[in-house]
Amino acid sequence: MVRRILLGSQLRRLRESRGITREAAGYSIRASESKISRLELGRVSFKARDVEDLLTLYGVTDEAERGALLSLVKEANVAGWWHSYSDVLPGWFQTYIGLEGAASVIRGYEAQFVHGLLQTEAYAHAVVERGMRGASREDVDRRVSLRLARQKLLVAERAPEVQLVLDEAVLRRVHGGPEVMRGQLEHLIEVTELPQVSLQIVPFSHGWHHGESGTFTLLTFPESDLSDVVFLEQLTSALYLDKREDVAQYERAMRNLREECPPADETPALLRRILSEFA
């Protein structure tokens, strides 16, 4: 996903620098203007022949430059590990998993559930089972397995920096019963010991805060060519925002949320206090 976006953005810059319209670019590869738009946004797969023809049209003749871009085509077309879960994974969420796996910084606010990267198996099972009512046991188990597989990011060699803020309601809304919640709270206490993870809680006592618009996730990538992306999950789809002005608003919201919360080093004590209430 990220390789497709990166390749698409580079092709767009080359086209615009030569003053070539999307319509003309589409004609050169026997495609429509909308196909060029989808390619440049990284929303469809690339064919090496199409990229070769576009590079020729854009006047890219240097073999090293062409080779680097064509190698991106191969990388962009490699299916991610999560594609084996496509039978239980909505297409719009496959995009998110690809972006999440490539991010160097993951920031987010959660208003209702513990973030998927921090859920225990029992908690995830309770949440997924409730959200997939009527689904077979096998489908529920596969969705949970996918969620746990995502968490390997946290212990990867190049683990991303993770900054998460949870509303206190997340910790008090019971999923799966008291025993499941105790396990989840204990897990969160353990997670706070990871050096790359910062977890903060917005306490009820704070009142109004900058997360009033609801849950969101901000993804930052190591490639300088890629802008930050805001992920907003909806009931049957998702929004991916990358316009600078949109991203800036969510960055401000995240910054304000973190400033309004008690510092991360106070989170374990708050979690233990809530844990004692489930004893």
GROMACS .gro file of C-alpha atoms in nm:
model
  279
    1MET     CA    1   0.000   0.000   0.000
    2VAL     CA    2   0.267   0.251   0.101
    3ARG     CA    3   0.484   0.154  -0.197
    4ARG     CA    4   0.187   0.213  -0.428
    5ILE     CA    5   0.125   0.556  -0.277
    6LEU     CA    6   0.494   0.644  -0.298
    7LEU     CA    7   0.520   0.534  -0.662
    8GLY     CA    8   0.197   0.712  -0.752
    9SER     CA    9   0.311   1.038  -0.595
   10GLN     CA   10   0.641   1.024  -0.783
   11LEU     CA   11   0.464   0.963  -1.113
   12ARG     CA   12   0.230   1.253  -1.041
   13ARG     CA   13   0.522   1.489  -0.977
   14LEU     CA   14   0.691   1.379  -1.298
   15ARG     CA   15   0.373   1.433  -1.497
   16GLU     CA   16   0.305   1.775  -1.349
   17SER     CA   17   0.668   1.887  -1.395
   18ARG     CA   18   0.633   1.814  -1.768
   19GLY     CA   19   0.297   1.990  -1.792
   20ILE     CA   20   0.122   1.674  -1.912
   21THR     CA   21  -0.248   1.630  -1.837
   22ARG     CA   22  -0.393   1.315  -1.683
   23GLU     CA   23  -0.594   1.269  -2.001
   24ALA     CA   24  -0.279   1.267  -2.215
   25ALA     CA   25  -0.105   1.032  -1.973
   26GLY     CA   26  -0.403   0.798  -1.984
   27TYR     CA   27  -0.403   0.798  -2.364
   28SER     CA   28  -0.037   0.691  -2.366
   29ILE     CA   29  -0.115   0.373  -2.173
   30ARG     CA   30  -0.454   0.308  -2.333
   31ALA     CA   31  -0.642   0.405  -2.018
   32SER     CA   32  -0.877   0.673  -1.892
   33GLU     CA   33  -0.799   0.992  -1.704
   34SER     CA   34  -0.961   0.840  -1.394
   35LYS     CA   35  -0.724   0.542  -1.417
   36ILE     CA   36  -0.427   0.780  -1.402
   37SER     CA   37  -0.585   0.950  -1.100
   38ARG     CA   38  -0.625   0.615  -0.922
   39LEU     CA   39  -0.266   0.518  -1.005
   40GLU     CA   40  -0.130   0.845  -0.872
   41LEU     CA   41  -0.327   0.802  -0.550
   42GLY     CA   42  -0.195   0.447  -0.509
   43ARG     CA   43  -0.544   0.297  -0.513
   44VAL     CA   44  -0.483   0.035  -0.781
   45SER     CA   45  -0.197  -0.198  -0.869
   46PHE     CA   46   0.062  -0.106  -1.131
   47LYS     CA   47   0.170  -0.285  -1.447
   48ALA     CA   48   0.539  -0.258  -1.532
   49ARG     CA   49   0.454  -0.190  -1.897
   50ASP     CA   50   0.230   0.105  -1.803
   51VAL     CA   51   0.496   0.257  -1.577
   52GLU     CA   52   0.761   0.213  -1.847
   53ASP     CA   53   0.538   0.392  -2.101
   54LEU     CA   54   0.463   0.675  -1.857
   55LEU     CA   55   0.831   0.723  -1.775
   56THR     CA   56   0.906   0.746  -2.146
   57LEU     CA   57   0.626   1.000  -2.190
   58TYR     CA   58   0.763   1.203  -1.898
   59GLY     CA   59   1.110   1.204  -2.048
   60VAL     CA   60   1.277   0.984  -1.786
   61THR     CA   61   1.559   0.820  -1.978
   62ASP     CA   62   1.820   0.767  -1.708
   63GLU     CA   63   1.843   0.390  -1.656
   64ALA     CA   64   1.915   0.418  -1.283
   65GLU     CA   65   1.611   0.639  -1.224
   66ARG     CA   66   1.388   0.416  -1.436
   67GLY     CA   67   1.520   0.107  -1.260
   68ALA     CA   68   1.450   0.248  -0.915
   69LEU     CA   69   1.090   0.331  -1.005
   70LEU     CA   70   1.032  -0.002  -1.178
   71SER     CA   71   1.163  -0.186  -0.872
   72LEU     CA   72   0.893  -0.005  -0.675
   73VAL     CA   73   0.637  -0.162  -0.909
   74LYS     CA   74   0.747  -0.510  -0.799
   75GLU     CA   75   0.740  -0.414  -0.432
   76ALA     CA   76   0.403  -0.241  -0.465
   77ASN     CA   77   0.243  -0.550  -0.619
   78VAL     CA   78   0.354  -0.793  -0.349
   79ALA     CA   79   0.050  -0.898  -0.144
   80GLY     CA   80   0.070  -0.815   0.227
   81TRP     CA   81   0.053  -1.088   0.493
   82TRP     CA   82  -0.301  -0.978   0.581
   83HIS     CA   83  -0.439  -1.075   0.240
   84SER     CA   84  -0.480  -1.431   0.367
   85TYR     CA   85  -0.751  -1.288   0.595
   86SER     CA   86  -0.941  -1.120   0.310
   87ASP     CA   87  -1.239  -1.349   0.365
   88VAL     CA   88  -1.310  -1.184   0.702
   89LEU     CA   89  -1.145  -0.847   0.642
   90PRO     CA   90  -1.329  -0.555   0.474
   91GLY     CA   91  -1.141  -0.411   0.179
   92TRP     CA   92  -1.134  -0.064   0.333
   93PHE     CA   93  -0.958  -0.198   0.643
   94GLN     CA   94  -0.693  -0.381   0.440
   95THR     CA   95  -0.573  -0.037   0.338
   96TYR     CA   96  -0.535   0.063   0.701
   97ILE     CA   97  -0.336  -0.246   0.797
   98GLY     CA   98  -0.095  -0.180   0.513
   99LEU     CA   99  -0.047   0.179   0.625
  100GLU     CA  100  -0.020   0.085   0.993
  101GLY     CA  101   0.248  -0.171   0.916
  102ALA     CA  102   0.458   0.085   0.730
  103ALA     CA  103   0.420   0.373   0.979
  104SER     CA  104   0.709   0.498   1.189
  105VAL     CA  105   0.478   0.682   1.430
  106ILE     CA  106   0.123   0.580   1.528
  107ARG     CA  107  -0.080   0.831   1.727
  108GLY     CA  108  -0.441   0.794   1.823
  109TYR     CA  109  -0.734   0.862   2.052
  110GLU     CA  110  -0.985   0.593   2.150
  111ALA     CA  111  -1.325   0.675   2.297
  112GLN     CA  112  -1.488   0.331   2.325
  113PHE     CA  113  -1.244   0.041   2.289
  114VAL     CA  114  -0.885  -0.032   2.380
  115HIS     CA  115  -0.678   0.028   2.067
  116GLY     CA  116  -0.641  -0.290   1.859
  117LEU     CA  117  -0.264  -0.292   1.904
  118LEU     CA  118  -0.309  -0.319   2.282
  119GLN     CA  119  -0.597  -0.567   2.313
  120THR     CA  120  -0.561  -0.904   2.481
  121GLU     CA  121  -0.692  -1.210   2.299
  122ALA     CA  122  -0.987  -1.245   2.538
  123TYR     CA  123  -1.081  -0.877   2.511
  124ALA     CA  124  -1.046  -0.883   2.132
  125HIS     CA  125  -1.263  -1.194   2.115
  126ALA     CA  126  -1.537  -1.027   2.322
  127VAL     CA  127  -1.530  -0.713   2.106
  128VAL     CA  128  -1.520  -0.897   1.773
  129GLU     CA  129  -1.791  -1.143   1.873
  130ARG     CA  130  -2.020  -0.854   1.965
  131GLY     CA  131  -1.940  -0.668   1.644
  132MET     CA  132  -1.985  -0.973   1.418
  133ARG     CA  133  -2.313  -1.105   1.554
  134GLY     CA  134  -2.430  -1.404   1.356
  135ALA     CA  135  -2.081  -1.482   1.224
  136SER     CA  136  -1.942  -1.832   1.257
  137ARG     CA  137  -1.701  -1.919   1.536
  138GLU     CA  138  -1.431  -1.973   1.273
  139ASP     CA  139  -1.476  -1.625   1.124
  140VAL     CA  140  -1.466  -1.464   1.469
  141ASP     CA  141  -1.149  -1.657   1.557
  142ARG     CA  142  -0.984  -1.553   1.230
  143ARG     CA  143  -1.063  -1.186   1.287
  144VAL     CA  144  -0.916  -1.211   1.638
  145SER     CA  145  -0.609  -1.388   1.497
  146LEU     CA  146  -0.562  -1.101   1.253
  147ARG     CA  147  -0.582  -0.845   1.533
  148LEU     CA  148  -0.320  -1.030   1.736
  149ALA     CA  149  -0.094  -1.058   1.429
  150ARG     CA  150  -0.101  -0.680   1.394
  151GLN     CA  151   0.045  -0.650   1.743
  152LYS     CA  152   0.376  -0.802   1.628
  153LEU     CA  153   0.457  -0.445   1.526
  154LEU     CA  154   0.519  -0.359   1.890
  155VAL     CA  155   0.808  -0.604   1.922
  156ALA     CA  156   0.947  -0.573   1.568
  157GLU     CA  157   1.310  -0.476   1.515
  158ARG     CA  158   1.197  -0.139   1.383
  159ALA     CA  159   0.893  -0.096   1.602
  160PRO     CA  160   0.702   0.228   1.546
  161GLU     CA  161   0.667   0.494   1.810
  162VAL     CA  162   0.317   0.458   1.953
  163GLN     CA  163   0.138   0.743   2.130
  164LEU     CA  164  -0.215   0.656   2.240
  165VAL     CA  165  -0.474   0.834   2.449
  166LEU     CA  166  -0.772   0.644   2.592
  167ASP     CA  167  -1.082   0.797   2.743
  168GLU     CA  168  -1.140   0.661   3.094
  169ALA     CA  169  -1.471   0.524   2.967
  170VAL     CA  170  -1.272   0.273   2.759
  171LEU     CA  171  -1.135   0.118   3.077
  172ARG     CA  172  -1.469   0.103   3.256
  173ARG     CA  173  -1.684  -0.028   2.972
  174VAL     CA  174  -1.692  -0.401   3.040
  175HIS     CA  175  -1.630  -0.637   2.748
  176GLY     CA  176  -1.634  -1.010   2.819
  177GLY     CA  177  -1.688  -0.975   3.193
  178PRO     CA  178  -1.476  -0.872   3.493
  179GLU     CA  179  -1.211  -1.142   3.443
  180VAL     CA  180  -1.149  -1.033   3.085
  181MET     CA  181  -1.125  -0.670   3.194
  182ARG     CA  182  -0.877  -0.757   3.469
  183GLY     CA  183  -0.659  -0.931   3.213
  184GLN     CA  184  -0.684  -0.636   2.978
  185LEU     CA  185  -0.591  -0.382   3.244
  186GLU     CA  186  -0.295  -0.595   3.356
  187HIS     CA  187  -0.181  -0.613   2.995
  188LEU     CA  188  -0.200  -0.235   2.958
  189ILE     CA  189   0.018  -0.197   3.266
  190GLU     CA  190   0.276  -0.426   3.104
  191VAL     CA  191   0.255  -0.235   2.775
  192THR     CA  192   0.344   0.093   2.948
  193GLU     CA  193   0.688  -0.057   3.014
  194LEU     CA  194   0.766  -0.074   2.642
  195PRO     CA  195   1.004   0.214   2.563
  196GLN     CA  196   0.838   0.303   2.232
  197VAL     CA  197   0.484   0.314   2.375
  198SER     CA  198   0.328   0.617   2.545
  199LEU     CA  199  -0.017   0.554   2.693
  200GLN     CA  200  -0.223   0.829   2.856
  201ILE     CA  201  -0.574   0.835   3.001
  202VAL     CA  202  -0.825   1.120   2.991
  203PRO     CA  203  -0.989   1.095   3.336
  204PHE     CA  204  -1.358   1.162   3.388
  205SER     CA  205  -1.261   1.442   3.623
  206HIS     CA  206  -1.123   1.642   3.332
  207GLY     CA  207  -1.465   1.706   3.180
  208TRP     CA  208  -1.467   1.835   2.821
  209HIS     CA  209  -1.158   1.763   2.611
  210HIS     CA  210  -1.031   1.780   2.253
  211GLY     CA  211  -1.143   1.427   2.166
  212GLU     CA  212  -1.505   1.531   2.135
  213SER     CA  213  -1.510   1.445   1.762
  214GLY     CA  214  -1.445   1.077   1.839
  215THR     CA  215  -1.185   0.812   1.773
  216PHE     CA  216  -0.907   0.879   1.521
  217THR     CA  217  -0.561   0.751   1.428
  218LEU     CA  218  -0.269   0.950   1.284
  219LEU     CA  219  -0.003   0.766   1.086
  220THR     CA  220   0.341   0.908   1.003
  221PHE     CA  221   0.579   0.736   0.760
  222PRO     CA  222   0.958   0.730   0.738
  223GLU     CA  223   0.947   0.825   0.370
  224SER     CA  224   0.962   1.203   0.339
  225ASP     CA  225   0.757   1.185   0.019
  226LEU     CA  226   0.452   1.057   0.208
  227SER     CA  227   0.224   1.289   0.400
  228ASP     CA  228   0.068   1.190   0.731
  229VAL     CA  229  -0.265   1.009   0.706
  230VAL     CA  230  -0.565   1.037   0.938
  231PHE     CA  231  -0.777   0.721   0.965
  232LEU     CA  232  -1.141   0.757   1.067
  233GLU     CA  233  -1.330   0.429   1.097
  234GLN     CA  234  -1.703   0.428   1.026
  235LEU     CA  235  -1.970   0.161   1.050
  236THR     CA  236  -1.929   0.020   0.698
  237SER     CA  237  -1.630   0.210   0.561
  238ALA     CA  238  -1.348   0.446   0.656
  239LEU     CA  239  -1.210   0.786   0.568
  240TYR     CA  240  -0.843   0.843   0.492
  241LEU     CA  241  -0.749   1.210   0.515
  242ASP     CA  242  -0.414   1.337   0.388
  243LYS     CA  243  -0.481   1.700   0.300
  244ARG     CA  244  -0.242   1.918   0.496
  245GLU     CA  245  -0.515   2.130   0.652
  246ASP     CA  246  -0.714   1.823   0.765
  247VAL     CA  247  -0.412   1.648   0.910
  248ALA     CA  248  -0.306   1.966   1.090
  249GLN     CA  249  -0.639   1.982   1.276
  250TYR     CA  250  -0.604   1.627   1.403
  251GLU     CA  251  -0.242   1.687   1.497
  252ARG     CA  252  -0.355   1.983   1.708
  253ALA     CA  253  -0.629   1.772   1.866
  254MET     CA  254  -0.378   1.499   1.950
  255ARG     CA  255  -0.130   1.747   2.092
  256ASN     CA  256  -0.399   1.911   2.305
  257LEU     CA  257  -0.527   1.573   2.428
  258ARG     CA  258  -0.182   1.470   2.544
  259GLU     CA  259  -0.136   1.802   2.722
  260GLU     CA  260  -0.474   1.768   2.896
  261CYS     CA  261  -0.401   1.416   3.026
  262PRO     CA  262  -0.189   1.325   3.326
  263PRO     CA  263   0.162   1.239   3.199
  264ALA     CA  264   0.228   0.886   3.074
  265ASP     CA  265   0.436   0.794   3.380
  266GLU     CA  266   0.119   0.830   3.592
  267THR     CA  267  -0.080   0.589   3.375
  268PRO     CA  268   0.023   0.266   3.555
  269ALA     CA  269  -0.104   0.400   3.888
  270LEU     CA  270  -0.438   0.496   3.732
  271LEU     CA  271  -0.468   0.156   3.569
  272ARG     CA  272  -0.396  -0.022   3.899
  273ARG     CA  273  -0.661   0.185   4.074
  274ILE     CA  274  -0.922   0.087   3.817
  275LEU     CA  275  -0.797  -0.273   3.824
  276SER     CA  276  -0.860  -0.289   4.200
  277GLU     CA  277  -1.225  -0.206   4.133
  278PHE     CA  278  -1.260  -0.525   3.926
  279ALA     CA  279  -1.123  -0.744   4.207
   0.00000   0.00000   0.00000
